[in-house]
Short mmCIF file of C-alpha atoms and ligand atoms in Angstrom, two decimals:
data_model
loop_
_atom_site.label_atom_id
_atom_site.label_comp_id
_atom_site.label_asym_id
_atom_site.label_seq_id
_atom_site.Cartn_x
_atom_site.Cartn_y
_atom_site.Cartn_z
CA MET V 293 -24.43 19.17 11.19
CA ALA V 294 -20.88 17.90 10.84
CA ALA V 295 -18.61 20.11 8.75
CA CYS V 296 -17.64 17.12 6.60
CA SER V 297 -20.17 14.38 6.05
CA SER V 298 -21.72 12.25 3.38
CA PRO V 299 -24.66 14.06 1.72
CA ARG V 300 -28.02 12.61 2.75
CA SER V 301 -30.22 14.82 0.62
CA ALA V 302 -30.06 17.63 -1.88
CA VAL V 303 -30.62 20.10 0.95
CA VAL V 304 -27.68 18.74 2.89
CA ALA V 305 -25.59 18.70 -0.28
CA VAL V 306 -26.23 22.40 -0.84
CA ALA V 307 -25.32 23.16 2.77
CA LEU V 308 -22.14 21.15 2.27
CA LEU V 309 -21.01 23.44 -0.52
CA VAL V 310 -20.91 26.26 2.01
CA VAL V 311 -18.82 24.31 4.50
CA ALA V 312 -16.57 22.42 2.15
CA LEU V 313 -13.69 21.56 4.45
CA CYS V 314 -13.28 19.41 7.48
CA LEU V 315 -12.10 21.70 10.20
CA HIS V 316 -10.95 19.28 12.87
CA GLY V 317 -7.44 19.70 14.22
CA ALA V 318 -4.78 17.84 12.27
CA ALA V 319 -7.16 17.18 9.40
CA ALA V 320 -7.43 20.88 8.64
CA GLN V 321 -5.27 20.48 5.51
CA SER V 322 -7.43 17.68 4.13
CA PRO V 323 -10.92 17.77 2.68
CA LEU V 324 -11.39 14.33 4.26
CA CYS V 325 -12.51 13.57 7.81
CA GLU V 326 -12.95 10.71 10.22
CA ASP V 327 -16.69 11.12 10.77
CA TYR V 328 -17.72 11.38 7.11
CA TYR V 329 -20.08 8.39 7.27
CA ASP V 330 -21.25 8.86 10.86
CA ASP V 331 -24.76 9.88 9.75
CA THR V 332 -25.07 7.93 6.50
CA CYS V 333 -23.34 4.63 7.27
CA PRO V 334 -22.36 4.57 10.93
CA ASP V 335 -21.33 0.88 10.87
CA ALA V 336 -19.06 1.19 7.83
CA TYR V 337 -15.93 0.49 9.88
CA ASP V 338 -17.37 -2.51 11.74
CA ILE V 339 -18.89 -4.00 8.60
CA THR V 340 -15.59 -3.74 6.75
CA ARG V 341 -13.73 -5.20 9.72
CA GLN V 342 -16.00 -8.24 9.88
CA VAL V 343 -15.62 -9.05 6.18
CA LEU V 344 -11.83 -8.86 6.58
CA ILE V 345 -11.85 -11.11 9.64
CA ASP V 346 -13.92 -13.66 7.72
CA ALA V 347 -11.65 -13.51 4.66
CA HIS V 348 -8.58 -13.97 6.85
CA GLN V 349 -9.89 -17.35 8.05
CA SER V 350 -9.08 -18.90 4.68
CA ASP V 351 -6.37 -16.46 3.54
CA PRO V 352 -3.74 -15.46 6.11
CA ARG V 353 -2.04 -13.24 3.51
CA ILE V 354 -5.08 -11.07 2.84
CA PHE V 355 -4.22 -8.25 5.26
CA ALA V 356 -0.89 -7.64 3.54
CA SER V 357 -2.48 -7.82 0.10
CA LEU V 358 -5.13 -5.23 1.02
CA ILE V 359 -2.77 -2.57 2.34
CA ARG V 360 -0.75 -2.91 -0.86
CA LEU V 361 -3.89 -2.19 -2.90
CA HIS V 362 -4.35 1.12 -1.07
CA PHE V 363 -0.70 2.02 -1.77
CA HIS V 364 -0.96 1.15 -5.46
CA ASP V 365 -4.25 3.05 -5.70
CA CYS V 366 -2.98 6.20 -3.99
CA PHE V 367 0.30 6.44 -5.91
CA VAL V 368 -1.47 6.50 -9.29
CA GLN V 369 -3.59 9.64 -9.81
CA GLY V 370 -4.40 9.73 -6.07
CA CYS V 371 -6.58 7.58 -3.82
CA ASP V 372 -9.51 7.32 -6.20
CA GLY V 373 -10.16 3.60 -6.58
CA SER V 374 -8.59 3.76 -10.07
CA LEU V 375 -6.76 0.48 -9.42
CA LEU V 376 -10.04 -1.38 -8.94
CA LEU V 377 -11.54 -0.63 -12.36
CA ASP V 378 -11.50 -3.41 -14.92
CA SER V 379 -10.20 -2.69 -18.41
CA VAL V 380 -12.66 -1.33 -20.97
CA PRO V 381 -11.97 -0.73 -24.66
CA GLY V 382 -9.62 2.25 -24.92
CA MET V 383 -8.81 2.22 -21.20
CA PRO V 384 -6.60 -0.62 -19.99
CA SER V 385 -6.77 -1.04 -16.24
CA GLU V 386 -3.93 -0.38 -13.82
CA LYS V 387 -4.59 -3.94 -12.65
CA THR V 388 -3.08 -5.28 -15.86
CA SER V 389 0.15 -3.25 -15.74
CA PRO V 390 3.42 -5.02 -14.85
CA PRO V 391 3.59 -3.82 -11.21
CA ASN V 392 0.11 -5.27 -10.59
CA ASN V 393 -0.53 -8.07 -13.08
CA GLY V 394 -0.06 -11.45 -11.40
CA SER V 395 0.88 -9.60 -8.21
CA ALA V 396 -1.81 -7.30 -6.81
CA ARG V 397 -4.46 -9.43 -5.12
CA GLY V 398 -7.42 -9.21 -2.77
CA PHE V 399 -9.90 -7.77 -5.29
CA PRO V 400 -12.67 -10.31 -4.45
CA VAL V 401 -12.43 -9.30 -0.78
CA VAL V 402 -12.84 -5.64 -1.74
CA ASP V 403 -15.93 -6.70 -3.68
CA ALA V 404 -17.21 -8.58 -0.64
CA VAL V 405 -16.77 -5.49 1.56
CA LYS V 406 -18.53 -3.40 -1.06
CA ALA V 407 -21.44 -5.87 -1.23
CA ALA V 408 -21.83 -5.81 2.55
CA LEU V 409 -21.77 -2.01 2.60
CA GLU V 410 -24.25 -1.77 -0.29
CA ASP V 411 -26.55 -3.99 1.74
CA ALA V 412 -26.32 -1.75 4.80
CA CYS V 413 -26.19 1.68 3.14
CA PRO V 414 -26.73 1.60 -0.63
CA GLY V 415 -24.68 4.01 -2.73
CA VAL V 416 -22.91 5.64 0.19
CA VAL V 417 -19.38 4.31 0.81
CA SER V 418 -16.84 4.76 -1.99
CA CYS V 419 -14.45 2.06 -3.13
CA ALA V 420 -11.50 4.39 -2.53
CA ASP V 421 -12.59 4.76 1.11
CA ILE V 422 -13.00 0.98 1.40
CA LEU V 423 -9.31 0.59 0.49
CA ALA V 424 -8.32 3.16 3.13
CA LEU V 425 -10.45 1.45 5.80
CA ALA V 426 -9.22 -2.01 4.82
CA ALA V 427 -5.59 -0.85 5.06
CA GLU V 428 -5.99 0.43 8.61
CA ILE V 429 -8.01 -2.56 9.79
CA SER V 430 -5.49 -4.95 8.22
CA VAL V 431 -2.57 -3.33 10.03
CA GLU V 432 -4.39 -3.23 13.34
CA LEU V 433 -5.53 -6.88 13.09
CA SER V 434 -1.92 -7.89 12.36
CA GLY V 435 -0.61 -6.33 15.57
CA GLY V 436 0.24 -2.88 14.22
CA PRO V 437 -0.98 0.58 15.15
CA SER V 438 -4.49 1.90 14.67
CA TRP V 439 -5.35 5.39 13.50
CA GLY V 440 -8.40 7.44 12.62
CA VAL V 441 -8.98 6.85 8.91
CA LEU V 442 -9.86 10.00 7.01
CA LEU V 443 -12.85 9.45 4.73
CA GLY V 444 -14.90 11.19 2.07
CA ARG V 445 -13.08 10.25 -1.13
CA LEU V 446 -15.18 9.79 -4.23
CA ASP V 447 -14.25 7.15 -6.81
CA GLY V 448 -12.59 8.46 -9.95
CA LEU V 449 -13.82 7.78 -13.46
CA THR V 450 -10.60 6.57 -15.07
CA SER V 451 -7.86 4.00 -14.60
CA ASP V 452 -4.33 5.13 -15.53
CA PHE V 453 -2.35 2.19 -16.91
CA ASN V 454 0.56 4.37 -17.99
CA GLY V 455 0.70 6.09 -14.61
CA SER V 456 1.04 2.76 -12.85
CA LEU V 457 4.24 2.06 -14.81
CA ASP V 458 5.90 4.70 -12.60
CA LEU V 459 5.12 2.93 -9.33
CA PRO V 460 8.24 2.38 -7.19
CA ALA V 461 10.08 -0.69 -8.49
CA PRO V 462 11.99 -3.32 -6.52
CA THR V 463 15.19 -2.47 -8.40
CA ASP V 464 14.93 1.29 -7.78
CA ASN V 465 17.91 2.80 -5.98
CA LEU V 466 17.44 5.24 -3.12
CA THR V 467 17.69 8.33 -5.32
CA VAL V 468 14.93 7.07 -7.59
CA LEU V 469 12.73 6.04 -4.64
CA GLN V 470 13.17 9.46 -3.03
CA GLY V 471 12.29 11.10 -6.35
CA LYS V 472 9.07 9.10 -6.69
CA PHE V 473 8.00 9.93 -3.12
CA THR V 474 9.02 13.58 -3.29
CA ALA V 475 6.97 13.97 -6.46
CA LEU V 476 3.96 13.19 -4.24
CA LYS V 477 5.20 15.48 -1.44
CA LEU V 478 6.14 12.48 0.70
CA ASN V 479 9.47 12.84 2.52
CA ASP V 480 12.20 10.48 3.75
CA VAL V 481 10.28 9.63 6.93
CA ASP V 482 7.26 8.69 4.81
CA LEU V 483 9.47 6.59 2.50
CA VAL V 484 11.10 4.69 5.35
CA ALA V 485 7.93 4.31 7.43
CA LEU V 486 5.71 3.20 4.53
CA SER V 487 8.34 0.73 3.30
CA GLY V 488 7.77 -0.88 6.70
CA GLY V 489 4.64 -2.29 5.05
CA HIS V 490 7.08 -5.03 4.04
CA THR V 491 6.95 -6.37 7.59
CA PHE V 492 4.30 -8.79 6.37
CA GLY V 493 3.09 -10.42 3.17
CA ARG V 494 4.68 -12.43 0.39
CA VAL V 495 6.99 -11.79 -2.50
CA GLN V 496 7.77 -13.75 -5.64
CA CYS V 497 11.22 -15.17 -6.38
CA GLN V 498 11.44 -13.15 -9.61
CA PHE V 499 12.02 -10.02 -7.52
CA VAL V 500 15.17 -11.34 -5.87
CA THR V 501 16.83 -13.51 -8.53
CA ASP V 502 18.96 -10.66 -9.85
CA ARG V 503 20.26 -10.03 -6.32
CA LEU V 504 21.08 -13.72 -5.92
CA TYR V 505 22.76 -14.43 -9.25
CA ASN V 506 23.34 -11.44 -11.47
CA PHE V 507 23.27 -8.17 -9.59
CA SER V 508 23.30 -5.17 -11.95
CA GLY V 509 24.44 -7.50 -14.74
CA THR V 510 27.65 -8.49 -12.87
CA ASN V 511 26.89 -12.24 -12.81
CA MET V 512 27.59 -11.96 -9.07
CA PRO V 513 25.27 -11.68 -6.07
CA ASP V 514 24.42 -8.35 -4.48
CA PRO V 515 27.35 -7.78 -2.08
CA THR V 516 25.10 -6.07 0.47
CA LEU V 517 22.96 -9.24 0.90
CA ASP V 518 23.79 -11.18 4.09
CA SER V 519 25.46 -14.43 2.98
CA ALA V 520 23.41 -16.79 5.17
CA TYR V 521 20.18 -15.15 3.98
CA ARG V 522 21.46 -15.39 0.41
CA ALA V 523 22.07 -19.13 0.87
CA PHE V 524 18.57 -19.51 2.31
CA LEU V 525 16.96 -17.60 -0.55
CA SER V 526 19.03 -19.43 -3.18
CA GLN V 527 17.52 -22.70 -1.96
CA ARG V 528 14.04 -21.28 -2.23
CA CYS V 529 14.65 -19.46 -5.50
CA PRO V 530 16.99 -21.49 -7.72
CA ARG V 531 18.43 -19.72 -10.74
CA ASN V 532 16.11 -21.33 -13.26
CA GLY V 533 13.23 -22.11 -10.91
CA ASP V 534 9.68 -20.79 -10.99
CA GLY V 535 9.92 -17.02 -10.63
CA ARG V 536 6.42 -16.98 -9.17
CA SER V 537 7.27 -19.02 -6.05
CA LEU V 538 6.42 -17.15 -2.88
CA ASN V 539 8.61 -16.09 0.05
CA ASP V 540 7.97 -14.15 3.22
CA LEU V 541 8.95 -10.50 3.04
CA ASP V 542 9.81 -10.80 6.75
CA PRO V 543 10.79 -14.41 7.54
CA THR V 544 11.15 -13.66 11.28
CA THR V 545 7.44 -12.87 11.83
CA PRO V 546 5.76 -13.36 8.42
CA ASP V 547 2.22 -12.24 9.27
CA THR V 548 2.83 -9.83 12.14
CA PHE V 549 3.00 -6.08 11.77
CA ASP V 550 6.07 -5.17 13.84
CA LYS V 551 9.43 -3.43 13.56
CA ASN V 552 11.27 -6.52 12.31
CA TYR V 553 11.44 -5.13 8.78
CA TYR V 554 13.96 -2.64 10.15
CA THR V 555 15.90 -5.07 12.32
CA ASN V 556 16.23 -7.21 9.17
CA LEU V 557 17.66 -4.24 7.24
CA GLU V 558 20.17 -3.66 10.05
CA VAL V 559 21.66 -7.12 9.40
CA ASN V 560 21.49 -6.87 5.58
CA ARG V 561 18.44 -9.07 5.32
CA GLY V 562 16.17 -6.82 3.35
CA PHE V 563 14.44 -8.84 0.63
CA LEU V 564 14.27 -6.29 -2.17
CA GLU V 565 17.06 -4.08 -3.39
CA SER V 566 14.70 -1.13 -2.74
CA ASP V 567 14.41 -2.27 0.89
CA GLN V 568 18.15 -2.59 1.58
CA GLU V 569 18.86 0.70 -0.18
CA LEU V 570 17.15 2.55 2.68
CA LYS V 571 19.90 1.35 5.01
CA SER V 572 22.90 0.52 2.84
CA SER V 573 23.02 3.00 -0.04
CA PRO V 574 25.87 5.50 0.24
CA GLN V 575 23.13 8.12 -0.19
CA ALA V 576 21.27 6.67 2.82
CA GLN V 577 23.94 7.78 5.27
CA GLY V 578 22.63 10.90 6.98
CA THR V 579 19.24 10.60 5.23
CA THR V 580 17.20 7.38 5.44
CA ALA V 581 19.65 5.13 7.33
CA PRO V 582 19.23 7.03 10.63
CA ILE V 583 15.45 6.67 10.28
CA VAL V 584 15.86 2.92 9.74
CA ASN V 585 18.00 2.78 12.89
CA GLN V 586 15.43 4.72 14.86
CA PHE V 587 12.58 2.39 13.85
CA ALA V 588 14.73 -0.71 14.46
CA ASN V 589 15.25 0.54 18.01
CA SER V 590 11.72 1.68 18.76
CA GLN V 591 8.56 -0.02 17.60
CA ASP V 592 6.69 2.86 19.16
CA ALA V 593 8.48 5.40 16.98
CA PHE V 594 7.80 3.24 13.91
CA PHE V 595 4.10 2.83 14.73
CA ARG V 596 3.60 6.56 15.30
CA SER V 597 5.34 7.49 12.05
CA PHE V 598 3.61 4.73 10.11
CA ALA V 599 0.15 5.91 11.17
CA GLN V 600 0.96 9.51 10.19
CA SER V 601 2.50 8.47 6.88
CA MET V 602 -0.53 6.34 6.03
CA ILE V 603 -2.68 9.41 6.60
CA ASN V 604 -0.31 11.44 4.40
CA MET V 605 -0.51 8.80 1.66
CA GLY V 606 -4.29 8.59 2.04
CA ASN V 607 -4.51 12.33 1.41
CA LEU V 608 -3.03 12.07 -2.09
CA ASN V 609 -5.35 13.89 -4.51
CA PRO V 610 -8.71 12.78 -3.16
CA VAL V 611 -11.63 13.40 -5.48
CA THR V 612 -14.33 15.33 -3.61
CA ASP V 613 -15.92 17.24 -6.48
CA PRO V 614 -19.05 15.30 -7.56
CA SER V 615 -18.52 16.42 -11.15
CA ARG V 616 -15.22 14.48 -11.17
CA GLY V 617 -16.21 11.40 -9.19
CA GLN V 618 -18.95 9.19 -7.85
CA VAL V 619 -19.65 6.46 -5.33
CA ARG V 620 -19.30 3.38 -7.51
CA ILE V 621 -21.91 0.68 -6.97
CA ASP V 622 -19.52 -1.95 -8.35
CA CYS V 623 -15.86 -1.19 -7.65
CA LYS V 624 -14.89 -2.78 -10.98
CA ARG V 625 -16.75 -0.31 -13.20
CA VAL V 626 -18.00 3.25 -13.30
CA ASN V 627 -21.74 3.61 -12.69
C1 HEM Q 769 8.97 1.88 -1.48
C2 HEM Q 769 8.74 1.27 -2.61
C3 HEM Q 769 8.12 -0.09 -2.73
C4 HEM Q 769 8.50 -1.06 -3.60
C5 HEM Q 769 9.61 -0.97 -4.62
C6 HEM Q 769 7.65 -2.19 -3.38
C7 HEM Q 769 7.71 -3.37 -4.08
C8 HEM Q 769 7.01 -4.52 -3.76
C9 HEM Q 769 7.14 -5.77 -4.44
C10 HEM Q 769 8.01 -6.03 -5.65
C11 HEM Q 769 6.34 -6.66 -3.81
C12 HEM Q 769 6.14 -8.14 -4.16
C13 HEM Q 769 5.05 -8.30 -5.18
C14 HEM Q 769 4.96 -9.72 -5.68
O1 HEM Q 769 5.81 -10.55 -5.37
O2 HEM Q 769 3.98 -10.01 -6.40
C15 HEM Q 769 5.71 -5.97 -2.73
C16 HEM Q 769 4.82 -6.56 -1.85
C17 HEM Q 769 4.19 -5.88 -0.83
N1 HEM Q 769 4.26 -4.53 -0.60
FE1 HEM Q 769 5.54 -3.23 -1.45
N2 HEM Q 769 6.78 -1.90 -2.37
C18 HEM Q 769 7.01 -0.62 -1.95
C19 HEM Q 769 6.32 0.08 -0.99
C20 HEM Q 769 5.25 -0.45 -0.27
C21 HEM Q 769 4.38 0.33 0.56
C22 HEM Q 769 4.43 1.85 0.72
C23 HEM Q 769 3.51 -0.55 1.14
C24 HEM Q 769 2.39 -0.28 2.11
C25 HEM Q 769 2.38 0.72 2.96
C26 HEM Q 769 3.85 -1.86 0.65
C27 HEM Q 769 3.23 -3.02 1.03
C28 HEM Q 769 3.49 -4.26 0.48
C29 HEM Q 769 2.91 -5.49 1.00
C30 HEM Q 769 2.06 -5.62 2.24
C31 HEM Q 769 3.34 -6.50 0.16
C32 HEM Q 769 2.93 -7.98 0.23
C33 HEM Q 769 1.60 -8.13 -0.49
C34 HEM Q 769 1.01 -9.53 -0.49
O3 HEM Q 769 1.47 -10.43 0.20
O4 HEM Q 769 0.02 -9.71 -1.25
N3 HEM Q 769 4.88 -1.75 -0.23
N4 HEM Q 769 6.12 -4.67 -2.74
C1 NAG Q 770 -1.14 -10.55 -17.19
O1 NAG Q 770 -0.63 -11.82 -16.81
C2 NAG Q 770 -1.26 -12.89 -17.45
C3 NAG Q 770 -0.79 -14.19 -16.82
O2 NAG Q 770 0.58 -14.13 -16.55
C4 NAG Q 770 -0.98 -12.81 -18.94
O3 NAG Q 770 -1.60 -13.88 -19.62
C5 NAG Q 770 -1.51 -11.49 -19.47
O4 NAG Q 770 -1.17 -11.32 -20.82
C6 NAG Q 770 -0.97 -10.32 -18.68
N1 NAG Q 770 -1.67 -9.10 -19.06
C7 NAG Q 770 -1.05 -8.04 -19.53
C8 NAG Q 770 -1.90 -6.89 -19.91
O5 NAG Q 770 0.14 -7.98 -19.66
C1 NAG Q 771 0.21 5.33 -22.78
O1 NAG Q 771 1.51 5.18 -23.33
C2 NAG Q 771 1.51 4.64 -24.65
C3 NAG Q 771 2.94 4.34 -25.07
O2 NAG Q 771 3.77 5.40 -24.73
C4 NAG Q 771 0.82 5.64 -25.59
O3 NAG Q 771 0.77 5.11 -26.90
C5 NAG Q 771 -0.60 5.87 -25.10
O4 NAG Q 771 -1.22 6.87 -25.87
C6 NAG Q 771 -0.60 6.30 -23.63
N1 NAG Q 771 -1.97 6.32 -23.19
C7 NAG Q 771 -2.50 7.36 -22.56
C8 NAG Q 771 -3.93 7.24 -22.18
O5 NAG Q 771 -1.86 8.36 -22.30
C1 NAG Q 772 19.99 5.44 -9.56
O1 NAG Q 772 19.32 4.93 -10.68
C2 NAG Q 772 19.17 5.86 -11.72
C3 NAG Q 772 18.27 5.25 -12.80
O2 NAG Q 772 18.69 3.96 -13.12
C4 NAG Q 772 20.54 6.24 -12.25
O3 NAG Q 772 20.42 7.19 -13.29
C5 NAG Q 772 21.36 6.82 -11.11
O4 NAG Q 772 22.70 7.06 -11.56
C6 NAG Q 772 21.39 5.88 -9.92
N1 NAG Q 772 21.99 6.59 -8.79
C7 NAG Q 772 22.92 6.04 -8.04
C8 NAG Q 772 23.45 6.88 -6.95
O5 NAG Q 772 23.31 4.91 -8.22
C1 NAG Q 773 23.05 -10.78 -16.40
O1 NAG Q 773 22.45 -9.52 -16.59
C2 NAG Q 773 22.89 -8.89 -17.79
C3 NAG Q 773 22.34 -7.47 -17.80
O2 NAG Q 773 21.02 -7.45 -17.41
C4 NAG Q 773 22.47 -9.72 -18.97
O3 NAG Q 773 22.87 -9.10 -20.18
C5 NAG Q 773 23.08 -11.10 -18.86
O4 NAG Q 773 22.61 -11.92 -19.90
C6 NAG Q 773 22.73 -11.75 -17.52
N1 NAG Q 773 23.45 -12.97 -17.37
C7 NAG Q 773 22.85 -14.16 -17.22
C8 NAG Q 773 23.75 -15.34 -17.08
O5 NAG Q 773 21.63 -14.25 -17.18
#
C-alpha cells in the first residue's frame, strides 16, 4: 500500500493512521503526495485536464483565472478550498471580499471539474486539490513548466473573509509584500517567482489609475513607469473611464506562460506597483532585483523556481485531519 493515499475503506483508513506521512524524497516535509489518488481516482489528472481544455475553447483567459484561485485559496488559512465556499449567515465568503469580489473568476469551471470527478469517483477528490491540479495544468497548457502536484488536502469547513483582506495588494511596497510572504514562510525567491504568474491574464484599469494620474497622492504619474507604456495605458484607462476595463498583464505575450513578465520589469513596464517594486524599489537592490534579472535572462531558471515555489505555496497548512475537514461534494458548501 502507498504510504500516502486516499482511504478506500475503514480498514485502509486505520492503516493510514499508522503511516501518516508521505515518505517520498522531496515531499518528506509535506503530508501531501503525488500518488494520493492513484488507487481511488487514477484519472483525476486527465479528467481535470479535459474539462480545462474544453473551458478554454470559449474562454482564453480561464487558465490565468484558475491559477489565481489557487493562490487566493492558499494564502488565506491555507490551501483548503475556503475561497470556494459561498456565504452563509454569520460567515461571509472570501469570494465577496474586496480582493476577490468582481475580480476572482473561474468558479463555474471548478464546479465543472468537480462534477466530472464526482461522476468518475464520487466523494474522493477534494476541491482544494482540484485548485492545485487546475493551477498546474493551466500553466503547462499555456507553455509553462509542469510539475508533480502534491495531493491529499481535505476541504476546510470555514471561509475567512477577514483573512482575505490581508492578501497582497497591488499598491503594496516591497517591504509589505516581503512581510506577507515571510509570514507564510515564503522567501524572496518565492515572491519573485510566484509574481511571475502575472505573465498571463487580465487586469482592470482601476489597479493602475493611481500610477497613471495620482501616484501616492502626488497628482503625478509613477516616475518608475516607462513613459511609452504610460501613454499606452492612459489611452486604455482614461482618468474618469470605466475602472473595470480589462488590460493584459503582459501585453507582449498575453496568454503565454513565459519569462516576459521579468523582461517587462527590466524596462519599467510592470503593470502593478507591486510588480515594479520587485525590480525598482530601493529595497529591491541586493534582494529581489537580482532574482528578477536572473529570471529575465533565463526562462529555464524561472520555470524551475516557479515549479518549486508553486509546491511551496501548495503546502501551506493543508488540512489532513478528517476531524477538521472533508471532501466536499459541492465546492460551494460544506457537506
Ligand atoms: C505578489 C502579490 C500579488 C499581487 C499584489 C497581485 C495582484 C493582482 C491583481 C490586482 C490582479 C488583477 C485583478 C483584477 O483586475 O481583477 C491580479 C491578477 C492575476 N494574478 Fe496576481 N497578485 C499577486 C500575486 C500573484 C500570484 C502569486 C499569482 C499566481 C501564482 C498571481 C496570478 C495572477 C493571475 C494569473 C492574474 C490574472 C487573473 C485573470 O485574468 O483572471 N498573482 N493579481
Ligand atoms: C460585490 O460586488 C458587487 C458588484 O460590484 C456589489 O453589488 C456587491 O455589493 C459586492 N459585495 C460585497 C460583499 O462587497
Ligand atoms: C471580522 O472583522 C470585523 C471588523 O473588524 C469584526 O467585527 C468581525 O467580528 C470579524 N469576524 C471574524 C469572524 O473574526
Ligand atoms: C511600505 O508601506 C508601509 C505601509 O504603507 C509603510 O509603513 C512603509 O513605510 C513603506 N516602506 C517603504 C520603504 O516605503
Ligand atoms: C489624489 O490622491 C489623494 C490621496 O489619495 C487624494 O486626496 C486626491 O483627492 C487625489 N486627487 C485627485 C485629483 O483625484
